[in-house]
Amino acid sequence: MARSRELKFRAVTSLQRHVVNPLARRSKSQILLETTGRTSGLPRRTPVGGRRVGQEFWLVSEYGDKSQYIRNIRADPRVRVRIEGRWYDGTAHPLPEDDARARLRTLPRYNSTVVRAVGTNLLTVRVDLKS
């Protein structure tokens, strides 16, 4: 079971890194999460799905602490989120105590379906947005 999970993780993240993410980053309608690389210090932009609720942006990471952007958030929680073409500064908070599967039901359906299908270690993240 652990071996098949690891193979799934490697296959999906490779496809995302080399095909899906580069294409998605070009789309003006795609939500992007910008973190600071924990080693390089450079901005790292990751396409994500989620929903803004007031001054908060909610998302669920499919691989939790194995996701590079979660590792970056843990090193520096200051992030930026591009929503509908506009950038917002914010502070990200991984919430392991939140029910990520229940949270997915409140987020856009397409992304939530993909996260549920490929995810192996779901983790909710709340970003407190600054005006």
XYZ file of C-alpha atoms in Angstrom:
131
model
C 0.000 0.000 0.000
C 2.737 2.488 0.946
C 4.668 1.621 -2.219
C 1.646 2.212 -4.471
C 0.986 5.512 -2.671
C 4.567 6.597 -3.293
C 4.388 5.604 -6.977
C 1.121 7.524 -7.347
C 2.691 10.567 -5.669
C 5.736 10.490 -7.970
C 3.685 10.005 -11.144
C 1.174 12.741 -10.368
C 3.714 15.286 -9.114
C 5.930 14.697 -12.153
C 2.978 15.251 -14.500
C 1.949 18.369 -12.556
C 5.472 19.813 -12.411
C 6.361 19.272 -16.067
C 3.038 19.537 -17.930
C -0.001 20.752 -15.999
C 1.497 23.540 -13.867
C 3.470 25.285 -16.653
C 0.318 25.401 -18.790
C -1.957 26.440 -15.910
C 0.354 29.279 -14.818
C -0.195 30.906 -18.234
C -3.967 31.067 -17.790
C -5.123 34.427 -16.437
C -8.127 32.773 -14.794
C -6.056 30.204 -12.872
C -5.624 30.858 -9.153
C -1.939 30.946 -8.238
C -0.322 30.586 -4.834
C 3.062 32.266 -4.581
C 5.374 31.085 -1.833
C 9.034 31.830 -1.166
C 11.348 28.915 -1.898
C 12.694 27.681 1.430
C 16.147 27.005 -0.017
C 16.426 29.406 -2.946
C 14.492 32.348 -1.515
C 12.923 32.782 -4.965
C 9.184 33.173 -5.620
C 7.485 29.875 -6.466
C 4.075 29.965 -8.159
C 1.787 26.975 -7.902
C -1.634 26.662 -9.560
C -4.212 25.791 -6.907
C -7.948 25.457 -6.583
C -9.853 26.947 -3.743
C -12.327 29.605 -2.750
C -12.198 33.069 -1.294
C -14.580 33.614 1.620
C -14.407 37.207 2.813
C -10.797 37.943 3.727
C -9.802 34.271 3.705
C -8.781 31.947 0.904
C -9.250 28.210 1.492
C -7.555 25.337 -0.321
C -6.720 21.691 0.249
C -3.290 20.289 -0.579
C -3.470 16.766 -1.975
C -0.115 15.707 -0.516
C 0.038 17.695 2.706
C 3.551 18.075 4.075
C 5.042 16.309 1.031
C 3.895 19.213 -1.192
C 6.703 21.615 -1.962
C 4.458 24.634 -1.444
C 3.439 23.371 2.003
C 7.108 22.955 2.918
C 7.684 26.519 1.715
C 4.731 27.786 3.782
C 6.056 26.063 6.889
C 9.403 27.851 6.362
C 7.763 31.237 5.600
C 3.974 31.623 5.839
C 3.922 34.938 3.946
C 2.330 34.253 0.567
C 0.540 35.917 -2.301
C -2.583 34.595 -4.008
C -3.747 35.581 -7.504
C -7.531 35.469 -7.680
C -9.329 36.634 -10.830
C -6.149 38.298 -12.057
C -5.486 40.310 -8.879
C -2.704 39.585 -6.383
C -3.372 39.582 -2.628
C -0.767 39.389 0.120
C -1.558 36.992 2.922
C -0.425 34.643 5.648
C -0.947 30.910 5.133
C -1.962 28.570 7.942
C -1.862 24.781 7.431
C -4.731 23.321 9.478
C -4.150 19.600 10.096
C -7.049 19.538 12.585
C -9.547 20.619 9.878
C -11.544 17.900 8.116
C -10.028 18.253 4.637
C -12.607 15.979 2.979
C -15.454 18.052 4.416
C -13.618 21.219 3.372
C -13.373 19.951 -0.216
C -17.169 19.826 -0.342
C -17.193 23.625 0.138
C -14.647 24.302 -2.617
C -15.073 24.327 -6.422
C -16.171 20.894 -7.574
C -13.707 20.219 -10.418
C -10.572 20.879 -8.385
C -12.007 19.088 -5.356
C -12.712 15.985 -7.428
C -9.131 15.912 -8.726
C -7.671 16.474 -5.238
C -9.809 13.649 -3.832
C -8.837 11.330 -6.712
C -5.072 11.836 -6.593
C -4.510 12.958 -3.020
C -2.939 10.687 -0.455
C -2.466 13.055 2.496
C -5.021 15.874 2.390
C -4.255 19.065 4.295
C -6.427 22.175 4.593
C -4.761 25.566 4.260
C -6.347 28.911 5.164
C -4.749 32.081 3.828
C -5.633 35.257 5.707
C -5.684 37.935 2.991
C -4.674 41.522 3.523
C -6.755 44.216 1.823
